[in-house]
Coordinates of C-alpha atoms and ligand atoms in Angstrom, one line a residue:
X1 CA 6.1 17.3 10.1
X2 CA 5.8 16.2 13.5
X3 CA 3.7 13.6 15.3
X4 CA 0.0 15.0 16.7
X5 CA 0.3 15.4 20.7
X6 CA -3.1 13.6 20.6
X7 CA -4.3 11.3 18.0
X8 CA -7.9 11.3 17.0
X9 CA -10.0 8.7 18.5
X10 CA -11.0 7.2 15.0
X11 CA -11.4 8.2 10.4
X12 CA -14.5 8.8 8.9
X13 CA -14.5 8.0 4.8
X14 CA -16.9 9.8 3.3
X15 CA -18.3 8.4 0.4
X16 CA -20.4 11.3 -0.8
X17 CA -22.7 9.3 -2.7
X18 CA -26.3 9.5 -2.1
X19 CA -26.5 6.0 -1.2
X20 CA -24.5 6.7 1.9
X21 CA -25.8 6.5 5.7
X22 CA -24.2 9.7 6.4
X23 CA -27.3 11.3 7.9
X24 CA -27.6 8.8 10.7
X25 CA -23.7 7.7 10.9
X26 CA -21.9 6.0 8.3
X27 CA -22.8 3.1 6.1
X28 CA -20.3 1.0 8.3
X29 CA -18.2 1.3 11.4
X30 CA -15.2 -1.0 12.1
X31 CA -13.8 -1.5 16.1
X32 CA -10.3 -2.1 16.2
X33 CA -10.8 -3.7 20.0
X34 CA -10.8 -6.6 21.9
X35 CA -14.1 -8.3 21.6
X36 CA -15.5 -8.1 24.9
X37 CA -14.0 -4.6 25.5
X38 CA -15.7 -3.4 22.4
X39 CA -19.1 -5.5 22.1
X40 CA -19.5 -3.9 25.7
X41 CA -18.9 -0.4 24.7
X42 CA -21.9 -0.9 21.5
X43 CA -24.4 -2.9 23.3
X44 CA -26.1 0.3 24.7
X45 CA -26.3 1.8 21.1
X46 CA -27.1 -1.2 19.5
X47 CA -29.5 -3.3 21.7
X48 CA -32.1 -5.2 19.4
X49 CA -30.9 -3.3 16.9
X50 CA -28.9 -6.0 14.9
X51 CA -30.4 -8.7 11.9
X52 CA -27.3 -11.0 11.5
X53 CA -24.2 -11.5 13.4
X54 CA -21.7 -13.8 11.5
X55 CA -18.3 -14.5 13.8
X56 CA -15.8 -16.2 13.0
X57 CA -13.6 -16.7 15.8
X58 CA -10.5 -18.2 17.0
X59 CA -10.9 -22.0 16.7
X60 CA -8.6 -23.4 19.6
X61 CA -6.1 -24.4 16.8
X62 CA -3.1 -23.8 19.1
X63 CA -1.8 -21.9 16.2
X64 CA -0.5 -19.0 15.4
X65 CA -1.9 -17.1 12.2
X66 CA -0.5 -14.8 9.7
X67 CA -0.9 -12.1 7.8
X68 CA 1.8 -12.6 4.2
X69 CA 1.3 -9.3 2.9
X70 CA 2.5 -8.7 -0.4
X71 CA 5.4 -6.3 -1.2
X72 CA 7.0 -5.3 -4.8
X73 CA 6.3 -7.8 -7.6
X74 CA 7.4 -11.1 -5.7
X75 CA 7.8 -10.3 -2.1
X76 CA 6.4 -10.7 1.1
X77 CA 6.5 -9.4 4.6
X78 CA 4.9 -11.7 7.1
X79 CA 3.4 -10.8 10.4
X80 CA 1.7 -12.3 13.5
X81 CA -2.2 -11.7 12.3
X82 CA -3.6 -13.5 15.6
X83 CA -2.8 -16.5 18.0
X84 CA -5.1 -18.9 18.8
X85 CA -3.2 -20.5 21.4
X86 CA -5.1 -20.5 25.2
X87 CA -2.6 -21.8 27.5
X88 CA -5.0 -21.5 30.4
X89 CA -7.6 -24.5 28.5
X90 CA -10.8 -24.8 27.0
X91 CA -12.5 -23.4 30.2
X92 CA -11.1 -20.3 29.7
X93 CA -12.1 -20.5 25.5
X94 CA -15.3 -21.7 26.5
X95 CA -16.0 -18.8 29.1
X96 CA -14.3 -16.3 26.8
X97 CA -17.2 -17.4 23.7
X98 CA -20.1 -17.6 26.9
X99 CA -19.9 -13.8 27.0
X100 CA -19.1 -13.0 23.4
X101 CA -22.4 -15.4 22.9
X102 CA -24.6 -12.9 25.8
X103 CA -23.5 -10.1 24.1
X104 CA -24.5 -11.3 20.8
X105 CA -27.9 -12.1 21.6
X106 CA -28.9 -8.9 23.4
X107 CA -27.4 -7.3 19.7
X108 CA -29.9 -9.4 18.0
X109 CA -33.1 -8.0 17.4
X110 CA -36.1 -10.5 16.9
X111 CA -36.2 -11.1 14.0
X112 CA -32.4 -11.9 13.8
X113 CA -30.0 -14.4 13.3
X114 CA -26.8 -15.5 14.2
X115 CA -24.3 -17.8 12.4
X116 CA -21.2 -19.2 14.0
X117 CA -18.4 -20.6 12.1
X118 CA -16.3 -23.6 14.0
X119 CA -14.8 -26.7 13.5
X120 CA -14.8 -30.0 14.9
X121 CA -12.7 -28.9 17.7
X122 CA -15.1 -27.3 20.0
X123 CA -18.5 -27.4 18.0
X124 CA -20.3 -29.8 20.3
X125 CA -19.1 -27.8 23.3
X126 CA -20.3 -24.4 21.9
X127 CA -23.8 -26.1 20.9
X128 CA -24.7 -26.5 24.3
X129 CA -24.0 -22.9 25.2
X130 CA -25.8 -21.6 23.0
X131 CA -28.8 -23.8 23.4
X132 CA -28.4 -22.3 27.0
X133 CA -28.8 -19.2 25.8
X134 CA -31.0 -19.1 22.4
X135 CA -33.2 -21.9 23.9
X136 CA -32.9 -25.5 21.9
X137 CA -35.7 -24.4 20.4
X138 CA -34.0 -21.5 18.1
X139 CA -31.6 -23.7 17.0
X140 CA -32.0 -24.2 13.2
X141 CA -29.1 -25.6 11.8
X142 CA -25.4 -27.1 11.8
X143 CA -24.3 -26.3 8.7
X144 CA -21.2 -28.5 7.3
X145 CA -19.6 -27.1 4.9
X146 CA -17.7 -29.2 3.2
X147 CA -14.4 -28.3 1.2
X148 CA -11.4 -30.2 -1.0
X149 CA -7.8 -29.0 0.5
X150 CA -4.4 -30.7 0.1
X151 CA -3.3 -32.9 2.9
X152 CA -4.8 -36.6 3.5
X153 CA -4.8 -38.4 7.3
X154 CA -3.4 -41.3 7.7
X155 CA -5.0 -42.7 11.4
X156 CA -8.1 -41.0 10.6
X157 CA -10.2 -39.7 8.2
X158 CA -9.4 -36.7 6.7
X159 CA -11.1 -33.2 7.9
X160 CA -12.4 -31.6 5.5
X161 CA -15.6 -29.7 6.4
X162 CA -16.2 -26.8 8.9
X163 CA -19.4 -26.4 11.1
X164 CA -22.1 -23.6 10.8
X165 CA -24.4 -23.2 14.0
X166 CA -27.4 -21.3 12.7
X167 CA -30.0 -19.9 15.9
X168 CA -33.1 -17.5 15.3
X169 CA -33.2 -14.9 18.3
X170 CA -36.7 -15.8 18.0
X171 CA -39.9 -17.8 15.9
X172 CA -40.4 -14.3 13.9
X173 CA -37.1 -14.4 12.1
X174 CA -36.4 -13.2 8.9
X175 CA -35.1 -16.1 6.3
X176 CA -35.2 -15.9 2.3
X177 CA -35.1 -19.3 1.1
X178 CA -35.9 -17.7 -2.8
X179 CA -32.6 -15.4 -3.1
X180 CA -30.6 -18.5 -2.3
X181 CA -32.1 -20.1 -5.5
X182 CA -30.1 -21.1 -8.5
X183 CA -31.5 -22.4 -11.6
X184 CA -30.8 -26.1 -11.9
X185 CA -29.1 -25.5 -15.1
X186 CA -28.5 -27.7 -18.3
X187 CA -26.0 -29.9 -17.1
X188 CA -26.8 -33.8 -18.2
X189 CA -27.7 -35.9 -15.4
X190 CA -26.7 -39.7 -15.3
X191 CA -29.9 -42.2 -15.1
X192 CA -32.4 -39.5 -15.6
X193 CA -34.4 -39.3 -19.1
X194 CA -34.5 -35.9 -21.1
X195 CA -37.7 -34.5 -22.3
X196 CA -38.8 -31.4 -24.5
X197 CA -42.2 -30.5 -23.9
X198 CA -44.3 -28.4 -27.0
X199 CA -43.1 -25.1 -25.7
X200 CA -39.1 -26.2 -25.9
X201 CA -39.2 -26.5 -21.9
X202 CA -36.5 -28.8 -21.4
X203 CA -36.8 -31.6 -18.3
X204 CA -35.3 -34.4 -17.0
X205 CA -37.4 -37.2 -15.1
X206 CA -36.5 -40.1 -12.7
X207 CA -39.0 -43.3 -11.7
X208 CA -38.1 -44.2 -8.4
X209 CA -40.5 -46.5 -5.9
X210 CA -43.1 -46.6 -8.6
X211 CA -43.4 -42.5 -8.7
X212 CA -41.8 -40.3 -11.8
X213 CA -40.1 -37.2 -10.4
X214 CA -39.6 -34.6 -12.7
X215 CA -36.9 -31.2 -12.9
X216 CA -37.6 -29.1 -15.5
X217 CA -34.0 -27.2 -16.2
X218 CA -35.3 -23.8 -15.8
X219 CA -36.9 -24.9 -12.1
X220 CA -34.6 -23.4 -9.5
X221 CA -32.5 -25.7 -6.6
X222 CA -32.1 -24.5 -2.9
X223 CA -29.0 -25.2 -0.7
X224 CA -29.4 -27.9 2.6
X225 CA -27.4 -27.7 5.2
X226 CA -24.4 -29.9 3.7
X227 CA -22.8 -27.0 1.2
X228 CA -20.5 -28.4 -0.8
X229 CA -20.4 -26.6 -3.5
X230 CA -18.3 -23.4 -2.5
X231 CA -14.6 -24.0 -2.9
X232 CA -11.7 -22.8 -0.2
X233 CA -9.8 -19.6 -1.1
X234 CA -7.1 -21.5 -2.8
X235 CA -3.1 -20.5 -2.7
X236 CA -3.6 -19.1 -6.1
X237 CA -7.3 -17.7 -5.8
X238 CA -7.5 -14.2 -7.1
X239 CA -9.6 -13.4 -3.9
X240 CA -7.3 -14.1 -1.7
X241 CA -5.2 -11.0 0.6
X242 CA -2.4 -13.2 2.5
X243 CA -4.6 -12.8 5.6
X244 CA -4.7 -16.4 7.1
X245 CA -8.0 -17.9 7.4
X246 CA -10.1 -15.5 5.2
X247 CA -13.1 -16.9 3.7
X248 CA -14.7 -16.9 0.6
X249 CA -17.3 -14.4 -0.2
X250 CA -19.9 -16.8 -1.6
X251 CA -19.7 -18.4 1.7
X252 CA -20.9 -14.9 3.0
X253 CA -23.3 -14.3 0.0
X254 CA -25.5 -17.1 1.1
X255 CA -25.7 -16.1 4.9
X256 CA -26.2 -13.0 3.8
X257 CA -28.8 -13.1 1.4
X258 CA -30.5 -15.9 3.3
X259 CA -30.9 -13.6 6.5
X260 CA -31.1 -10.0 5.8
X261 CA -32.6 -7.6 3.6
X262 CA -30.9 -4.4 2.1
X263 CA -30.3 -1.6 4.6
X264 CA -30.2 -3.6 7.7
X265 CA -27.4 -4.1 9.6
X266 CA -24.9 -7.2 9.6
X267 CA -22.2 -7.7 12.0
X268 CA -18.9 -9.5 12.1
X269 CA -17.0 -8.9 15.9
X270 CA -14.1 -11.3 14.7
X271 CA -13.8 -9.8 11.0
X272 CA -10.3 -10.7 10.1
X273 CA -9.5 -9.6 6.1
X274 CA -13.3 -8.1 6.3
X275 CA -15.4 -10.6 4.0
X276 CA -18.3 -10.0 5.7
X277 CA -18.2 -6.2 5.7
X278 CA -17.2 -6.2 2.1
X279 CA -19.9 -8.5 1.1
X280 CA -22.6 -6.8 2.9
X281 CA -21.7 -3.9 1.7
X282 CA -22.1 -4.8 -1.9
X283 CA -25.5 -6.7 -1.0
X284 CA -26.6 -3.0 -0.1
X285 CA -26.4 -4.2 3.7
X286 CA -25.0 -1.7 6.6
X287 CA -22.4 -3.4 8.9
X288 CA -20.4 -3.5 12.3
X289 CA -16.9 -4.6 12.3
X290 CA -14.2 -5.6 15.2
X291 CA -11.1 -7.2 15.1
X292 CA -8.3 -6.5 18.4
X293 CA -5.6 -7.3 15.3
X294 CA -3.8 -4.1 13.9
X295 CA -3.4 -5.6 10.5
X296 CA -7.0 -7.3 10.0
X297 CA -8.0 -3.0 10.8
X298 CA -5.3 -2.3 7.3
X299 CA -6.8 -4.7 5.4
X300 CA -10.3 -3.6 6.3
X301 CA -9.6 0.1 5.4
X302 CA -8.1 -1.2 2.0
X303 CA -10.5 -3.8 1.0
X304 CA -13.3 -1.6 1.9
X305 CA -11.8 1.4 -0.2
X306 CA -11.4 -0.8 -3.0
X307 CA -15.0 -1.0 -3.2
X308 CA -15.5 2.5 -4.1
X309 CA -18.1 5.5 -4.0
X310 CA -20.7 2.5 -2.3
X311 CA -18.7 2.6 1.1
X312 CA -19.2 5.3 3.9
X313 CA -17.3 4.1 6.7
X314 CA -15.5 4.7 9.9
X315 CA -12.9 3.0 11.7
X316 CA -12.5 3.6 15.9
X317 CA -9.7 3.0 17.8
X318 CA -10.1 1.1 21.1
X319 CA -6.8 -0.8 20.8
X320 CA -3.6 1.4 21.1
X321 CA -3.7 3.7 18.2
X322 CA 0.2 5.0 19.1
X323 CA 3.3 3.2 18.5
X324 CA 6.2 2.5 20.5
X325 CA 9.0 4.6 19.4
X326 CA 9.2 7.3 16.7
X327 CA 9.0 7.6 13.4
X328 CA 10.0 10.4 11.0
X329 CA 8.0 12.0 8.1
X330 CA 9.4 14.8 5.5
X331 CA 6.6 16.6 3.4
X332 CA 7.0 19.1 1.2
X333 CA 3.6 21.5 0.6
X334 CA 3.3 23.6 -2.0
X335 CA -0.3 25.7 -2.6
X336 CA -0.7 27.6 -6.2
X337 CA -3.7 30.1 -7.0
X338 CA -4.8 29.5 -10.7
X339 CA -5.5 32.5 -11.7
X340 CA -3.1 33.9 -9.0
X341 CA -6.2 37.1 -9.3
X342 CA -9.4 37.4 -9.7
X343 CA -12.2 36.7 -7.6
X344 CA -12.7 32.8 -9.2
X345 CA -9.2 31.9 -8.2
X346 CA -8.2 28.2 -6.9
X347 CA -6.1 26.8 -4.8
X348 CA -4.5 23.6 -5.2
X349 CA -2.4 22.0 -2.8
X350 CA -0.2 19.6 -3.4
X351 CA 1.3 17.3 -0.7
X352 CA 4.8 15.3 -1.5
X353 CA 6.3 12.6 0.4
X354 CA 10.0 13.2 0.5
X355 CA 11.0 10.7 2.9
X356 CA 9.9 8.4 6.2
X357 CA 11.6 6.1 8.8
X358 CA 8.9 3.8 10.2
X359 CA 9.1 3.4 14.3
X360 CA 9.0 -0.6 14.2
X361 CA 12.2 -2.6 13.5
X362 CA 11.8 -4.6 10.0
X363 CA 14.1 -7.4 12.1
X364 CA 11.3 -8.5 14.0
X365 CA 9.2 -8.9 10.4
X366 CA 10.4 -11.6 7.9
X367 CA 10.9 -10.5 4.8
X368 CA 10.6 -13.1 1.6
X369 CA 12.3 -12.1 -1.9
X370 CA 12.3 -8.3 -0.8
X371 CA 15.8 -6.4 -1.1
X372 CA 16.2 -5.7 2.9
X373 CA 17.2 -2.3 2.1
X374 CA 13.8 -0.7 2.0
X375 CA 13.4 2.8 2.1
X376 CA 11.5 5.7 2.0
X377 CA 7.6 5.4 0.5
X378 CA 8.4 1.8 -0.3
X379 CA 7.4 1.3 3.8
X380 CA 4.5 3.3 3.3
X381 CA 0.9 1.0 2.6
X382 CA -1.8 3.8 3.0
X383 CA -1.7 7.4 3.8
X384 CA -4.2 10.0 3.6
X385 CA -4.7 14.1 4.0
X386 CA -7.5 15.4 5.8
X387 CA -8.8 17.7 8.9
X388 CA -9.5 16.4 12.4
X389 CA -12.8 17.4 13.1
X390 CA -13.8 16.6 16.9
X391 CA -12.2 13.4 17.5
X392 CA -12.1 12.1 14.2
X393 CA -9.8 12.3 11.4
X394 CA -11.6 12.8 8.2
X395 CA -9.7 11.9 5.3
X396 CA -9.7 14.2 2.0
X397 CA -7.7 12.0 -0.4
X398 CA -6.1 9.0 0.1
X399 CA -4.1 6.1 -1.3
X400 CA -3.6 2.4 -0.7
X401 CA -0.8 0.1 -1.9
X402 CA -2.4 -2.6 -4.1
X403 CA -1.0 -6.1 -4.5
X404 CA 2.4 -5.7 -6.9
X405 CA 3.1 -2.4 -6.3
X406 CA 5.9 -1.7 -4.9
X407 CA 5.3 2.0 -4.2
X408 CA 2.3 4.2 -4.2
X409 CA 2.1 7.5 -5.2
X410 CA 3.8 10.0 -3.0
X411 CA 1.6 12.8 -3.9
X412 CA -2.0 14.0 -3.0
X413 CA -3.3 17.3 -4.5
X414 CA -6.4 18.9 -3.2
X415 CA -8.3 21.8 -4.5
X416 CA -10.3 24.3 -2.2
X417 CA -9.2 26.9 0.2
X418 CA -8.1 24.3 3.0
X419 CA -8.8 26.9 6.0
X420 CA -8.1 24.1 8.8
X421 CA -5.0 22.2 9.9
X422 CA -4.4 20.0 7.1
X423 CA -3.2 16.3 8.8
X424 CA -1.3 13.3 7.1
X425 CA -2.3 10.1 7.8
X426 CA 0.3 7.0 7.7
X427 CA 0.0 3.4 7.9
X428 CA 3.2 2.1 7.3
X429 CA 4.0 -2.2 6.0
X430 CA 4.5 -3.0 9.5
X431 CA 1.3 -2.3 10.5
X432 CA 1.9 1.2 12.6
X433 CA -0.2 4.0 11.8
X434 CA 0.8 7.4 12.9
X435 CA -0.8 11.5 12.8
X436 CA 1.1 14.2 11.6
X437 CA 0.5 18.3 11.4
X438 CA 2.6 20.4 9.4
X439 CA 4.9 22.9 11.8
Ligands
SAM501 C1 -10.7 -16.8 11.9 S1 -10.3 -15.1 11.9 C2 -11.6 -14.3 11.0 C3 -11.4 -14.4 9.5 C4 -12.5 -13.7 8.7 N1 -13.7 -14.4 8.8 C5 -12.1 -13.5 7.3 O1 -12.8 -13.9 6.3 O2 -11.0 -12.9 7.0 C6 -10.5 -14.6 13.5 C7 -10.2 -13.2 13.8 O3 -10.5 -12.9 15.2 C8 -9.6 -11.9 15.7 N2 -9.6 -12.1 17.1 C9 -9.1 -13.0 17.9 N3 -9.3 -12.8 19.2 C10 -9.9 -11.6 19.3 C11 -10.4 -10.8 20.4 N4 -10.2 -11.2 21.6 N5 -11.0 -9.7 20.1 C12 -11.2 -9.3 18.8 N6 -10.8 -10.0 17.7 C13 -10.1 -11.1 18.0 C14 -8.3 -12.2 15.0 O4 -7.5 -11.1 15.0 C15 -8.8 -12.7 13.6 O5 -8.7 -11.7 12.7

C-alpha cells in the first residue's frame, strides 16, 4: 500500500438510518481546528443558526492535561491531550475567550443559549466580558456545581465546585424547566410527618412560621442553580475514557434538555472526549464539534461510533491531517465471486492487515504495564475501508479498539462490486492517522 499523494480534506459516517440528517448534511460535524481558526471558518454557514453552545475551555490551570489511553488488559499509553499553560498572562487568556465569546454570540440564534463552564480562577473576570457582550441583562445564572473529590486544603477551604455562566442571546429564549423534573421520590425525610390520603397518595408535610407545607411523593422537584447532586467521573467510573477533564453526561443531560428541543443544533468548540456530542446525540439533538487536539478528534470518532446506527457524522480536518515521517502498511486483498457464474454473482472482498510500522516514535509516549515490544495491529486503534468521494473519505466498514482489547480485528470484508479505488484508513495509538491506496 502506499500513502495517498493528497489526503482528503475530512470522513463522512453514514449511518443509513432514516433518522439521519443526510439530506441536509450529517447529523453532526466535528472540527479538528483551532478554535478561532475554525469558529471563523463556520460563522458564515452558521450565523443565528445555533440553540445552545456548551464550552468547556481551558481553565488557566497552568497544567498540562492528558489523555491515558488504555492498551491490552492493564496498560496504558499516555499522551499530551492539551496545555493549559499561557505564559504570555491572563490578558492574553482573556483576549483569546473575548473573541471565542463574539463568535459565539453571532452562532446563537435568538432564542439560544450559551453555558460556560469555569472555575474559580477566572470566573469573575469572564463575567464581565460577557455582560459586555450579552448585555447584563441576559445573564441568567452562575451555576455552582458542587462535587466530592479527594484532596482537602489546608490554608484554605477546600475547592470543590465549578462555575456555570448561563446567558440567553435574547428575552425569547427557549428554557424547559418540566424535562428537568424528577419525582421527589419515597425517600423518608427527617422532621417532616407522613400522610396517606383516601386514594393511597402518599405526602409528607412541614409547619414552619405558622404555615403547613406539603410534598406529596409523586409531585416532581426542579434543580436551582447550586447542583449538587451529579457526582465527578470518578477513577473507577465506568464512563470514564482516560481523557483528562471529561465530564459527566448528566451534567450535559440537564443543559441539554433544559435548552433545546430534539433536532436543533448544539454545539461544543472545546469538546475534548465528546460528552456533549454524544449526549446530544442520544437526546435526538444535531451538534457541532471542535477540538485543535488530535487525540480528543480519536476519541470523538470512537465514542460517537459506539453509539451506533443513531449517529451520521463527519469529521474535517483544519489541523495538519499528515504526519511527520512515514509509516508502512502491508494489506493483503483478496475478492471471491460466489457463484463464480451466473448473472446473481457476489463479490466479496476481504481486506487483511498483515503488518504496520507507525511514523511516530513510542519513546516520546510513556508506556505503563505494556511489553515495549509492540508490534504490528497491536499499534493500530481504528481503521476503516472506503472511497474518497470529492474531498471526503467515506468509510464502508470500520473498527475501533475498545477498552481491554489488545488488538482489533485485522480484517474488513465488504460485499458489492467495489468499482472505485478502495482506500484504508488508519489511526494508529499514537494518535497519527494516515490514507492509503492499493498499488
Ligand atoms: C476542558 S477540556 C474539554 C473537556 C470536555 N468537556 C469533555 O467532557 O471531555 C478543553 C478542551 O479544549 C481543547 N482546546 C484547548 N485549546 C484549544 C484551542 N485553541 N482550539 C480548540 N480546542 C482547544 C483541548 O484540546 C481540550 O480537549
Amino acid at each position: 500500500m502506499i500513502t495517498l499523494d493528497k489526503y482528503p480534506i475530512g470522513e463522512y459516517h453514514y449511518a443509513k438510518n432514516e433518522a439521519s440528517g443526510s439530506l441536509d448534511g450529517p447529523w453532526g460535524t466535528f472540527y479538528w481546528a483551532d478554535v478561532l481558526d475554525g469558529m471563523s471558518g463556520i460563522v458564515e454557514r452558521y450565523e443565528g443558526k445555533i440553540q445552545l453552545i456548551y464550552l468547556d475551555p481551558p481553565f488557566m490551570t497552568g497544567c498540562i492535561y492528558r489523555y491515558r489511553q488504555k492498551i491490552g488488559e492493564k496498560g496504558y499509553l499516555e499522551h499530551i491531550a492539551y496545555s493549559d499553560r499561557w505564559v504570555e498572562g491572563k490578558k492574553h487568556y482573556l483576549d483569546f475567550m473575548t473573541e471565542v465569546f463574539e463568535h459565539v454570540y453571532s452562532l446563537l440564534n435568538p432564542e439560544g443559549s450559551f453555558f460556560l463552564h469555569v472555575d474559580y480562577r477566572t470566573c469573575a473576570y469572564l463575567r464581565i466580558i460577557l455582560d459586555k457582550i450579552f448585555g447584563e441583562k441576559n445573564f441568567l445564572n452562575e451555576i455552582i456545581w458542587h462535587y466530592q473529590s479527594g484532596g482537602r486544603a489546608k490554608r484554605h477551604f477546600s475547592r470543590k465546585h465549578d462555575n456555570i455562566l448561563f446567558y440567553r442571546k435574547s428575552p425569547k429564549h427557549y428554557f424547559n424547566m418540566e424535562a428537568l423534573g424528577k419525582e421527589r421520590g419515597t425517600k423518608k425525610r427527617n422532621n417532616m410527618k407522613m400522610q396517606v390520603d383516601d386514594n393511597g397518595r402518599v405526602s409528607w408535610t412541614i409547619k414552619s412560621g405558622g404555615r403547613i407545607y406539603r410534598y406529596y411523593e409523586d409531585s416532581k422537584i426542579y434543580p436551582s442553580d447550586v447542583w449538587t447532586d451529579i457526582s465527578h467521573l470518578h477513577q473507577r467510573d465506568p464512563e470514564r475514557i482516560g481523557y483528562d477533564t471529561q465530564k459527566p453526561e448528566a451534567l450535559l443531560e440537564r443543559i441539554i434538555l433544559s435548552s433545546s428541543r430534539p433536532g436543533d443544533v448544539v454545539a461544543d468548540f472545546f469538546a475534548g472526549s465528546g460528552t456533549t456530542l454524544s449526549v446530544a446525540t442520544m437526546l435526538s439533538r444535531k451538534w457541532i464539534g471542535m477540538d485543535s487536539s488530535p487525540h480528543a478528534m480519536n476519541v470523538c470518532r470512537k465514542r460517537l461510533l459506539g453509539l451506533g446506527a443513531r449517529n451520521d457524522f463527519a469529521i474535517y480536518y483544519k489541523g495538519k491531517s499528515r504526519p511527520i515521517g512515514k509509516s508502512e502498511l502491508i494489506v493483503e486483498k483478496q475478492v471471491d465471486q460466489y457463484p463464480d457464474d451466473g448473472e446473481n454473482s457476489k463479490r466479496i472482498h476481504t481486506i487483511r492487515i498483515v503488518d504496520y510500522k507507525p511514523a511516530s516514535d513510542t519513546r516520546i509516549h510513556v508506556l505503563e504495564n505494556v511489553d515495549q515490544d509492540i508490534k504490528g495491529m497491536e499499534y493500530i486503534d481504528y481503521w476503516a475501508v472506503g472511497h474518497i468521494k470529492g474531498d471526503l473519505f467515506y468509510p464502508i466498514k470500520c473498527v475501533w479498539r475498545m477498552d481491554g482489547q489488545s488488538v482489533i480485528n485485522d480484517t474488513i470484508t465488504l460485499n458489492g462490486s467495489m468499482n472505485k479505488d478502495l482506500v484504508v484508513h488508519l489511526v494508529d495509538i499514537l494518535g497519527d492517522q494516515h490514507f492509503y491506496k492499493f498499488i
